PDB file of C-alpha atoms in Angstrom:
ATOM      1  CA  UNK A  79     206.623 -14.941  35.159  1.00 45.00           C
ATOM      2  CA  UNK A  80     208.701 -17.720  36.734  1.00 43.00           C
ATOM      3  CA  UNK A  81     210.146 -20.543  34.711  1.00 47.00           C
ATOM      4  CA  UNK A  82     207.645 -23.348  34.344  1.00 47.00           C
ATOM      5  CA  UNK A  83     207.579 -26.859  32.970  1.00 55.00           C
ATOM      6  CA  UNK A  84     203.792 -27.090  33.134  1.00 75.00           C
ATOM      7  CA  UNK A  85     202.892 -28.253  29.631  1.00 80.00           C
ATOM      8  CA  UNK A  86     199.357 -26.915  29.764  1.00 84.00           C
ATOM      9  CA  UNK A  87     200.552 -23.447  30.794  1.00 84.00           C
ATOM     10  CA  UNK A  88     203.306 -23.521  28.168  1.00 83.00           C
ATOM     11  CA  UNK A  89     200.792 -24.363  25.446  1.00 86.00           C
ATOM     12  CA  UNK A  90     198.542 -21.535  26.626  1.00 89.00           C
ATOM     13  CA  UNK A  91     201.422 -19.063  26.561  1.00 88.00           C
ATOM     14  CA  UNK A  92     202.364 -20.231  23.074  1.00 87.00           C
ATOM     15  CA  UNK A  93     198.796 -19.645  21.934  1.00 89.00           C
ATOM     16  CA  UNK A  94     198.400 -16.255  23.569  1.00 91.00           C
ATOM     17  CA  UNK A  95     201.781 -14.860  22.553  1.00 90.00           C
ATOM     18  CA  UNK A  96     201.795 -16.295  19.035  1.00 82.00           C
ATOM     19  CA  UNK A  97     204.748 -18.599  19.747  1.00 80.00           C
ATOM     20  CA  UNK A  98     203.359 -21.746  18.148  1.00 64.00           C
ATOM     21  CA  UNK A  99     205.331 -21.240  14.909  1.00 55.00           C
ATOM     22  CA  UNK A 100     208.697 -20.482  16.465  1.00 51.00           C
ATOM     23  CA  UNK A 101     211.306 -21.907  14.075  1.00 46.00           C
ATOM     24  CA  UNK A 102     213.581 -22.960  16.935  1.00 47.00           C
ATOM     25  CA  UNK A 103     212.258 -25.050  19.789  1.00 50.00           C
ATOM     26  CA  UNK A 104     213.801 -24.851  23.254  1.00 57.00           C
ATOM     27  CA  UNK A 105     213.137 -24.539  26.968  1.00 57.00           C
ATOM     28  CA  UNK A 106     210.609 -22.009  28.179  1.00 62.00           C
ATOM     29  CA  UNK A 107     212.015 -18.918  29.869  1.00 71.00           C
ATOM     30  CA  UNK A 108     210.219 -16.077  31.652  1.00 84.00           C
ATOM     31  CA  UNK A 109     208.180 -13.895  29.330  1.00 92.00           C
ATOM     32  CA  UNK A 110     209.899 -10.716  30.561  1.00 94.00           C
ATOM     33  CA  UNK A 111     213.500  -9.642  31.010  1.00 94.00           C
ATOM     34  CA  UNK A 112     214.692  -8.314  34.366  1.00 95.00           C
ATOM     35  CA  UNK A 113     218.014  -6.654  33.468  1.00 96.00           C
ATOM     36  CA  UNK A 114     217.427  -2.856  33.598  1.00 97.00           C
ATOM     37  CA  UNK A 115     219.645  -2.304  30.557  1.00 97.00           C
ATOM     38  CA  UNK A 116     217.744  -4.834  28.484  1.00 98.00           C
ATOM     39  CA  UNK A 117     214.440  -3.385  29.682  1.00 98.00           C
ATOM     40  CA  UNK A 118     215.515   0.121  28.641  1.00 98.00           C
ATOM     41  CA  UNK A 119     216.367  -1.024  25.132  1.00 98.00           C
ATOM     42  CA  UNK A 120     213.210  -3.085  24.774  1.00 98.00           C
ATOM     43  CA  UNK A 121     211.082  -0.143  25.903  1.00 98.00           C
ATOM     44  CA  UNK A 122     212.655   2.009  23.187  1.00 98.00           C
ATOM     45  CA  UNK A 123     212.207  -0.745  20.606  1.00 97.00           C
ATOM     46  CA  UNK A 124     208.543  -1.027  21.585  1.00 97.00           C
ATOM     47  CA  UNK A 125     207.974   2.652  20.819  1.00 96.00           C
ATOM     48  CA  UNK A 126     209.686   2.278  17.438  1.00 94.00           C
ATOM     49  CA  UNK A 127     207.584  -0.741  16.439  1.00 95.00           C
ATOM     50  CA  UNK A 128     204.325   0.623  17.841  1.00 95.00           C
ATOM     51  CA  UNK A 129     204.003   3.253  15.149  1.00 90.00           C
ATOM     52  CA  UNK A 130     202.022   3.564  11.946  1.00 85.00           C
ATOM     53  CA  UNK A 131     201.576   5.961   9.057  1.00 83.00           C
ATOM     54  CA  UNK A 132     199.180   8.128  11.049  1.00 86.00           C
ATOM     55  CA  UNK A 133     201.542   8.190  14.037  1.00 89.00           C
ATOM     56  CA  UNK A 134     205.129   7.746  12.715  1.00 88.00           C
ATOM     57  CA  UNK A 135     207.982   7.460  15.172  1.00 90.00           C
ATOM     58  CA  UNK A 136     210.301  10.507  15.221  1.00 89.00           C
ATOM     59  CA  UNK A 137     213.272   8.266  14.397  1.00 90.00           C
ATOM     60  CA  UNK A 138     211.603   6.667  11.394  1.00 86.00           C
ATOM     61  CA  UNK A 139     212.669   7.564   7.880  1.00 76.00           C
ATOM     62  CA  UNK A 140     210.582  10.576   6.752  1.00 74.00           C
ATOM     63  CA  UNK A 141     209.537   8.953   3.453  1.00 69.00           C
ATOM     64  CA  UNK A 142     210.039   5.210   3.716  1.00 66.00           C
ATOM     65  CA  UNK A 143     208.433   4.618   7.160  1.00 64.00           C
ATOM     66  CA  UNK A 144     210.392   1.347   7.406  1.00 71.00           C
ATOM     67  CA  UNK A 145     210.058   0.845  11.175  1.00 84.00           C
ATOM     68  CA  UNK A 146     206.291   1.266  11.009  1.00 81.00           C
ATOM     69  CA  UNK A 147     206.105  -1.736   8.651  1.00 88.00           C
ATOM     70  CA  UNK A 148     208.363  -4.131  10.591  1.00 92.00           C
ATOM     71  CA  UNK A 149     205.498  -5.849  12.426  1.00 92.00           C
ATOM     72  CA  UNK A 150     204.319  -7.353   9.142  1.00 91.00           C
ATOM     73  CA  UNK A 151     207.476  -9.464   8.943  1.00 92.00           C
ATOM     74  CA  UNK A 152     207.531 -10.845  12.492  1.00 94.00           C
ATOM     75  CA  UNK A 153     206.737 -14.379  13.665  1.00 93.00           C
ATOM     76  CA  UNK A 154     207.562 -14.287  17.384  1.00 94.00           C
ATOM     77  CA  UNK A 155     209.159 -12.169  20.102  1.00 96.00           C
ATOM     78  CA  UNK A 156     210.934 -14.310  22.697  1.00 94.00           C
ATOM     79  CA  UNK A 157     212.952 -13.516  25.806  1.00 93.00           C
ATOM     80  CA  UNK A 158     216.168 -15.534  26.015  1.00 93.00           C
ATOM     81  CA  UNK A 159     218.801 -15.370  28.781  1.00 91.00           C
ATOM     82  CA  UNK A 160     220.981 -12.379  27.929  1.00 93.00           C
ATOM     83  CA  UNK A 161     219.177 -11.189  24.820  1.00 97.00           C
ATOM     84  CA  UNK A 162     215.889 -10.527  23.046  1.00 97.00           C
ATOM     85  CA  UNK A 163     215.134 -12.838  20.149  1.00 96.00           C
ATOM     86  CA  UNK A 164     212.831 -11.829  17.318  1.00 96.00           C
ATOM     87  CA  UNK A 165     211.868 -14.485  14.784  1.00 95.00           C
ATOM     88  CA  UNK A 166     211.039 -13.097  11.385  1.00 94.00           C
ATOM     89  CA  UNK A 167     210.555 -13.890   7.720  1.00 90.00           C
ATOM     90  CA  UNK A 168     213.489 -11.672   6.724  1.00 93.00           C
ATOM     91  CA  UNK A 169     216.081 -10.952   9.393  1.00 96.00           C
ATOM     92  CA  UNK A 170     218.391  -8.959   7.128  1.00 95.00           C
ATOM     93  CA  UNK A 171     215.590  -6.606   6.046  1.00 94.00           C
ATOM     94  CA  UNK A 172     214.524  -5.972   9.640  1.00 95.00           C
ATOM     95  CA  UNK A 173     218.148  -5.227  10.560  1.00 96.00           C
ATOM     96  CA  UNK A 174     218.392  -2.707   7.719  1.00 94.00           C
ATOM     97  CA  UNK A 175     215.326  -0.898   9.058  1.00 93.00           C
ATOM     98  CA  UNK A 176     216.555  -0.772  12.651  1.00 95.00           C
ATOM     99  CA  UNK A 177     220.228   0.113  12.156  1.00 96.00           C
ATOM    100  CA  UNK A 178     220.846   3.873  12.341  1.00 95.00           C
ATOM    101  CA  UNK A 179     221.584   6.026   9.329  1.00 91.00           C
ATOM    102  CA  UNK A 180     222.004   9.761   8.815  1.00 87.00           C
ATOM    103  CA  UNK A 181     219.325  11.498   6.746  1.00 76.00           C
ATOM    104  CA  UNK A 182     220.408  14.818   5.236  1.00 68.00           C
ATOM    105  CA  UNK A 183     217.286  16.732   6.265  1.00 65.00           C
ATOM    106  CA  UNK A 184     215.903  14.582   9.081  1.00 69.00           C
ATOM    107  CA  UNK A 185     218.904  13.688  11.241  1.00 79.00           C
ATOM    108  CA  UNK A 186     219.224  10.204  12.710  1.00 91.00           C
ATOM    109  CA  UNK A 187     216.867   7.522  11.425  1.00 90.00           C
ATOM    110  CA  UNK A 188     216.687   4.072  12.986  1.00 93.00           C
ATOM    111  CA  UNK A 189     217.787   3.203  16.515  1.00 96.00           C
ATOM    112  CA  UNK A 190     220.692   5.367  17.719  1.00 97.00           C
ATOM    113  CA  UNK A 191     223.553   3.299  19.066  1.00 97.00           C
ATOM    114  CA  UNK A 192     222.482   0.009  17.480  1.00 98.00           C
ATOM    115  CA  UNK A 193     225.422  -1.881  16.011  1.00 98.00           C
ATOM    116  CA  UNK A 194     225.972  -5.051  14.025  1.00 98.00           C
ATOM    117  CA  UNK A 195     227.947  -7.758  15.814  1.00 98.00           C
ATOM    118  CA  UNK A 196     227.768 -10.237  12.944  1.00 96.00           C
ATOM    119  CA  UNK A 197     225.372 -12.134  10.741  1.00 96.00           C
ATOM    120  CA  UNK A 198     225.157 -15.759   9.640  1.00 95.00           C
ATOM    121  CA  UNK A 199     222.999 -17.668   7.188  1.00 94.00           C
ATOM    122  CA  UNK A 200     220.079 -17.461   9.585  1.00 92.00           C
ATOM    123  CA  UNK A 201     220.771 -14.958  12.358  1.00 96.00           C
ATOM    124  CA  UNK A 202     221.689 -11.291  12.734  1.00 97.00           C
ATOM    125  CA  UNK A 203     223.258 -10.384  16.082  1.00 98.00           C
ATOM    126  CA  UNK A 204     222.979  -6.762  17.213  1.00 98.00           C
ATOM    127  CA  UNK A 205     224.049  -4.801  20.278  1.00 98.00           C
ATOM    128  CA  UNK A 206     222.869  -1.446  21.567  1.00 98.00           C
ATOM    129  CA  UNK A 207     226.002   0.407  22.658  1.00 98.00           C
ATOM    130  CA  UNK A 208     224.538   2.773  25.300  1.00 97.00           C
ATOM    131  CA  UNK A 209     222.676   0.044  27.218  1.00 98.00           C
ATOM    132  CA  UNK A 210     224.688  -3.031  26.278  1.00 98.00           C
ATOM    133  CA  UNK A 211     221.395  -4.775  25.417  1.00 98.00           C
ATOM    134  CA  UNK A 212     221.409  -7.543  22.850  1.00 98.00           C
ATOM    135  CA  UNK A 213     218.995  -8.305  20.017  1.00 98.00           C
ATOM    136  CA  UNK A 214     219.069 -11.361  17.762  1.00 98.00           C
ATOM    137  CA  UNK A 215     216.983 -11.479  14.594  1.00 98.00           C
ATOM    138  CA  UNK A 216     216.373 -15.105  13.627  1.00 96.00           C
ATOM    139  CA  UNK A 217     215.270 -15.930  10.100  1.00 93.00           C
ATOM    140  CA  UNK A 218     212.682 -18.562   9.310  1.00 87.00           C
ATOM    141  CA  UNK A 219     214.813 -19.521   6.300  1.00 83.00           C
ATOM    142  CA  UNK A 220     218.503 -20.461   6.300  1.00 86.00           C
ATOM    143  CA  UNK A 221     220.512 -19.133   3.366  1.00 88.00           C
ATOM    144  CA  UNK A 222     222.452 -21.870   1.595  1.00 88.00           C
ATOM    145  CA  UNK A 223     226.021 -20.679   2.044  1.00 89.00           C
ATOM    146  CA  UNK A 224     227.844 -17.544   3.134  1.00 93.00           C
ATOM    147  CA  UNK A 225     228.185 -16.238  -0.435  1.00 94.00           C
ATOM    148  CA  UNK A 226     224.406 -16.078  -0.802  1.00 93.00           C
ATOM    149  CA  UNK A 227     224.064 -14.627   2.697  1.00 93.00           C
ATOM    150  CA  UNK A 228     226.576 -11.883   1.869  1.00 94.00           C
ATOM    151  CA  UNK A 229     224.767 -11.060  -1.378  1.00 94.00           C
ATOM    152  CA  UNK A 230     221.357 -10.808   0.335  1.00 93.00           C
ATOM    153  CA  UNK A 231     222.818  -8.728   3.180  1.00 95.00           C
ATOM    154  CA  UNK A 232     224.198  -6.249   0.656  1.00 94.00           C
ATOM    155  CA  UNK A 233     220.878  -6.145  -1.181  1.00 94.00           C
ATOM    156  CA  UNK A 234     219.000  -5.319   2.016  1.00 94.00           C
ATOM    157  CA  UNK A 235     221.454  -2.817   3.513  1.00 93.00           C
ATOM    158  CA  UNK A 236     222.932  -1.253   0.365  1.00 92.00           C
ATOM    159  CA  UNK A 237     220.547   1.725   0.515  1.00 89.00           C
ATOM    160  CA  UNK A 238     222.354   2.842   3.684  1.00 89.00           C
ATOM    161  CA  UNK A 239     225.424   3.680   1.581  1.00 88.00           C
ATOM    162  CA  UNK A 240     223.807   5.379  -1.396  1.00 82.00           C
ATOM    163  CA  UNK A 241     225.292   8.692  -2.513  1.00 75.00           C
ATOM    164  CA  UNK A 242     228.503   7.960  -0.638  1.00 72.00           C
ATOM    165  CA  UNK A 243     226.919   7.927   2.820  1.00 78.00           C
ATOM    166  CA  UNK A 244     228.724   6.306   5.727  1.00 82.00           C
ATOM    167  CA  UNK A 245     226.153   4.525   7.913  1.00 89.00           C
ATOM    168  CA  UNK A 246     226.258   5.387  11.599  1.00 94.00           C
ATOM    169  CA  UNK A 247     226.372   1.685  12.439  1.00 95.00           C
ATOM    170  CA  UNK A 248     229.827   1.490  10.863  1.00 94.00           C
ATOM    171  CA  UNK A 249     231.186   3.534  13.798  1.00 95.00           C
ATOM    172  CA  UNK A 250     232.640   1.496  16.642  1.00 94.00           C
ATOM    173  CA  UNK A 251     231.501   4.036  19.245  1.00 96.00           C
ATOM    174  CA  UNK A 252     228.461   6.184  19.843  1.00 96.00           C
ATOM    175  CA  UNK A 253     228.465   9.325  17.705  1.00 95.00           C
ATOM    176  CA  UNK A 254     227.514  12.744  19.076  1.00 95.00           C
ATOM    177  CA  UNK A 255     224.388  12.916  16.950  1.00 94.00           C
ATOM    178  CA  UNK A 256     223.252   9.561  18.302  1.00 96.00           C
ATOM    179  CA  UNK A 257     224.061  10.541  21.888  1.00 96.00           C
ATOM    180  CA  UNK A 258     221.732  13.523  21.484  1.00 95.00           C
ATOM    181  CA  UNK A 259     218.858  11.016  21.593  1.00 96.00           C
ATOM    182  CA  UNK A 260     219.838   9.522  24.975  1.00 96.00           C
ATOM    183  CA  UNK A 261     216.404  10.256  26.428  1.00 96.00           C
ATOM    184  CA  UNK A 262     215.051   7.566  24.070  1.00 96.00           C
ATOM    185  CA  UNK A 263     216.774   4.802  26.010  1.00 97.00           C
ATOM    186  CA  UNK A 264     216.808   6.404  29.455  1.00 97.00           C
ATOM    187  CA  UNK A 265     215.284   4.230  32.179  1.00 97.00           C
ATOM    188  CA  UNK A 266     212.037   5.849  33.360  1.00 97.00           C
ATOM    189  CA  UNK A 267     209.061   4.710  35.454  1.00 96.00           C
ATOM    190  CA  UNK A 268     207.329   3.568  32.238  1.00 97.00           C
ATOM    191  CA  UNK A 269     210.253   1.427  31.061  1.00 98.00           C
ATOM    192  CA  UNK A 270     209.029  -1.898  32.575  1.00 98.00           C
ATOM    193  CA  UNK A 271     205.527  -1.323  31.193  1.00 98.00           C
ATOM    194  CA  UNK A 272     206.721  -0.530  27.676  1.00 98.00           C
ATOM    195  CA  UNK A 273     209.045  -3.540  27.680  1.00 98.00           C
ATOM    196  CA  UNK A 274     206.237  -5.790  28.930  1.00 98.00           C
ATOM    197  CA  UNK A 275     203.955  -4.513  26.171  1.00 98.00           C
ATOM    198  CA  UNK A 276     206.633  -5.323  23.590  1.00 98.00           C
ATOM    199  CA  UNK A 277     206.672  -8.946  24.736  1.00 97.00           C
ATOM    200  CA  UNK A 278     202.895  -9.091  24.264  1.00 97.00           C
ATOM    201  CA  UNK A 279     202.714  -7.267  20.934  1.00 97.00           C
ATOM    202  CA  UNK A 280     202.374 -10.234  18.581  1.00 95.00           C
ATOM    203  CA  UNK A 281     198.716 -11.019  19.404  1.00 94.00           C
ATOM    204  CA  UNK A 282     197.807  -7.356  18.916  1.00 94.00           C
ATOM    205  CA  UNK A 283     199.239  -7.400  15.401  1.00 94.00           C
ATOM    206  CA  UNK A 284     198.276 -10.908  14.349  1.00 91.00           C
ATOM    207  CA  UNK A 285     195.447 -12.393  16.406  1.00 90.00           C
ATOM    208  CA  UNK A 286     193.497  -9.138  16.604  1.00 91.00           C
ATOM    209  CA  UNK A 287     194.765  -7.610  13.343  1.00 92.00           C
ATOM    210  CA  UNK A 288     195.414  -4.208  14.911  1.00 93.00           C
ATOM    211  CA  UNK A 289     197.966  -1.513  14.099  1.00 92.00           C
ATOM    212  CA  UNK A 290     198.493   0.194  17.474  1.00 95.00           C
ATOM    213  CA  UNK A 291     200.587   3.294  18.026  1.00 95.00           C
ATOM    214  CA  UNK A 292     202.301   4.424  21.214  1.00 97.00           C
ATOM    215  CA  UNK A 293     201.885   8.131  21.910  1.00 96.00           C
ATOM    216  CA  UNK A 294     204.307   9.373  24.590  1.00 95.00           C
ATOM    217  CA  UNK A 295     202.955  11.562  27.365  1.00 95.00           C
ATOM    218  CA  UNK A 296     202.891  15.310  26.999  1.00 93.00           C
ATOM    219  CA  UNK A 297     201.870  18.217  29.221  1.00 92.00           C
ATOM    220  CA  UNK A 298     198.147  17.482  28.896  1.00 92.00           C
ATOM    221  CA  UNK A 299     197.865  13.666  28.935  1.00 93.00           C
ATOM    222  CA  UNK A 300     199.663  10.482  29.991  1.00 95.00           C
ATOM    223  CA  UNK A 301     201.161   7.863  27.666  1.00 97.00           C
ATOM    224  CA  UNK A 302     198.627   6.336  25.297  1.00 97.00           C
ATOM    225  CA  UNK A 303     198.380   3.117  23.311  1.00 98.00           C
ATOM    226  CA  UNK A 304     195.787   3.719  20.615  1.00 97.00           C
ATOM    227  CA  UNK A 305     194.395   1.563  17.820  1.00 96.00           C
ATOM    228  CA  UNK A 306     191.504   1.385  15.391  1.00 93.00           C
ATOM    229  CA  UNK A 307     189.266  -1.446  16.584  1.00 90.00           C
ATOM    230  CA  UNK A 308     187.127  -3.726  14.429  1.00 89.00           C
ATOM    231  CA  UNK A 309     184.522  -4.138  17.166  1.00 87.00           C
ATOM    232  CA  UNK A 310     183.887  -2.964  20.710  1.00 80.00           C
ATOM    233  CA  UNK A 311     184.979  -6.400  21.951  1.00 87.00           C
ATOM    234  CA  UNK A 312     188.534  -5.819  20.732  1.00 90.00           C
ATOM    235  CA  UNK A 313     189.176  -3.607  23.727  1.00 95.00           C
ATOM    236  CA  UNK A 314     188.106  -6.159  26.317  1.00 95.00           C
ATOM    237  CA  UNK A 315     190.168  -8.841  24.573  1.00 94.00           C
ATOM    238  CA  UNK A 316     193.309  -6.713  24.814  1.00 96.00           C
ATOM    239  CA  UNK A 317     192.648  -5.933  28.479  1.00 97.00           C
ATOM    240  CA  UNK A 318     192.118  -9.633  29.206  1.00 97.00           C
ATOM    241  CA  UNK A 319     195.427 -10.477  27.528  1.00 96.00           C
ATOM    242  CA  UNK A 320     197.415  -7.839  29.427  1.00 97.00           C
ATOM    243  CA  UNK A 321     195.815  -8.147  32.863  1.00 98.00           C
ATOM    244  CA  UNK A 322     193.924 -11.418  33.305  1.00 96.00           C
ATOM    245  CA  UNK A 323     195.334 -14.126  31.009  1.00 96.00           C
ATOM    246  CA  UNK A 324     198.136 -16.604  31.577  1.00 94.00           C
ATOM    247  CA  UNK A 325     200.343 -14.134  29.697  1.00 95.00           C
ATOM    248  CA  UNK A 326     199.337 -11.164  31.870  1.00 96.00           C
ATOM    249  CA  UNK A 327     201.806  -8.465  32.894  1.00 97.00           C
ATOM    250  CA  UNK A 328     202.686  -9.296  36.513  1.00 97.00           C
ATOM    251  CA  UNK A 329     201.457  -6.537  38.807  1.00 97.00           C
ATOM    252  CA  UNK A 330     199.509  -4.695  36.116  1.00 98.00           C
ATOM    253  CA  UNK A 331     196.002  -3.397  36.825  1.00 98.00           C
ATOM    254  CA  UNK A 332     193.353  -1.819  34.629  1.00 98.00           C
ATOM    255  CA  UNK A 333     190.708   0.769  35.408  1.00 97.00           C
ATOM    256  CA  UNK A 334     188.022   1.238  32.765  1.00 97.00           C
ATOM    257  CA  UNK A 335     186.812   4.693  31.777  1.00 96.00           C
ATOM    258  CA  UNK A 336     184.465   3.632  28.968  1.00 95.00           C
ATOM    259  CA  UNK A 337     183.925   0.392  27.062  1.00 94.00           C
ATOM    260  CA  UNK A 338     186.687   1.464  24.690  1.00 95.00           C
ATOM    261  CA  UNK A 339     189.155   3.224  26.976  1.00 96.00           C
ATOM    262  CA  UNK A 340     190.807   2.963  30.350  1.00 97.00           C
ATOM    263  CA  UNK A 341     194.081   3.177  32.249  1.00 98.00           C
ATOM    264  CA  UNK A 342     196.669   0.413  32.466  1.00 98.00           C
ATOM    265  CA  UNK A 343     198.953   0.782  35.499  1.00 98.00           C
ATOM    266  CA  UNK A 344     202.191  -0.930  36.492  1.00 98.00           C
ATOM    267  CA  UNK A 345     203.963   0.437  39.543  1.00 96.00           C
ATOM    268  CA  UNK A 346     204.118   4.205  39.215  1.00 95.00           C
ATOM    269  CA  UNK A 347     203.564   4.063  35.447  1.00 97.00           C
ATOM    270  CA  UNK A 348     200.237   4.407  33.716  1.00 97.00           C
ATOM    271  CA  UNK A 349     199.080   4.460  30.132  1.00 98.00           C
ATOM    272  CA  UNK A 350     195.693   4.996  28.559  1.00 98.00           C
ATOM    273  CA  UNK A 351     194.436   2.213  26.290  1.00 98.00           C
ATOM    274  CA  UNK A 352     192.132   3.661  23.651  1.00 97.00           C
ATOM    275  CA  UNK A 353     190.382   1.751  20.882  1.00 95.00           C
ATOM    276  CA  UNK A 354     188.757   3.882  18.211  1.00 92.00           C
ATOM    277  CA  UNK A 355     185.754   2.594  16.272  1.00 79.00           C
TER     278      UNK A 355
END
């Protein structure tokens, strides 16, 4: 979506994308990124966040399911020039759930290749080494002083170092075990669609109170975005948001199969939207 100064359109986008409570005001930028590297990272992040206890992400912790619970802490997802910005109630906690660690019996948990640049009293800056993509986690609350910030950071990330473990995010380069997951961030035909869905995830979680899960394609079916609906109208509301509203995905089309299912297409990518009652 092109940059716009139309106040009415900006207010509508804020309403649709749950941006009305952004802690930091600023100029409006396009809803979606265009850099292929940023898109690849955002598509991977979307898959991690679009998980739940019934459909955990393979990179989630096998017992804690921390990535599946991240959506409950988020306030806004905003595209900024050069990076993705996620506003949250607890930036340090979200960082601790995204940064990669090594689980003795499960392998890599978290996002392989994600690294800490630095943190301040309100912001955590992260970079994804393989793509060069940037992610900033912006806290609603500013810690009063670096000593308090350091203490809270240690409280939130200390579990990464229990039992003498060395977190993968302490490595300056990509480790071999992280590189083994390169297909997770590879650019594919579905990358733009998954990234676009990430930027429109907030209303699914908050306005419609859904807990969707992304199920990657396999030999018998295409990609699927599934959720448990509260009513049959939930499905049409989601389709309207993604295809017809002011916050629609540019170029996306939808072909209904039933009142609660259909195919969302963007370019050569397609995904089934399925709401279960």
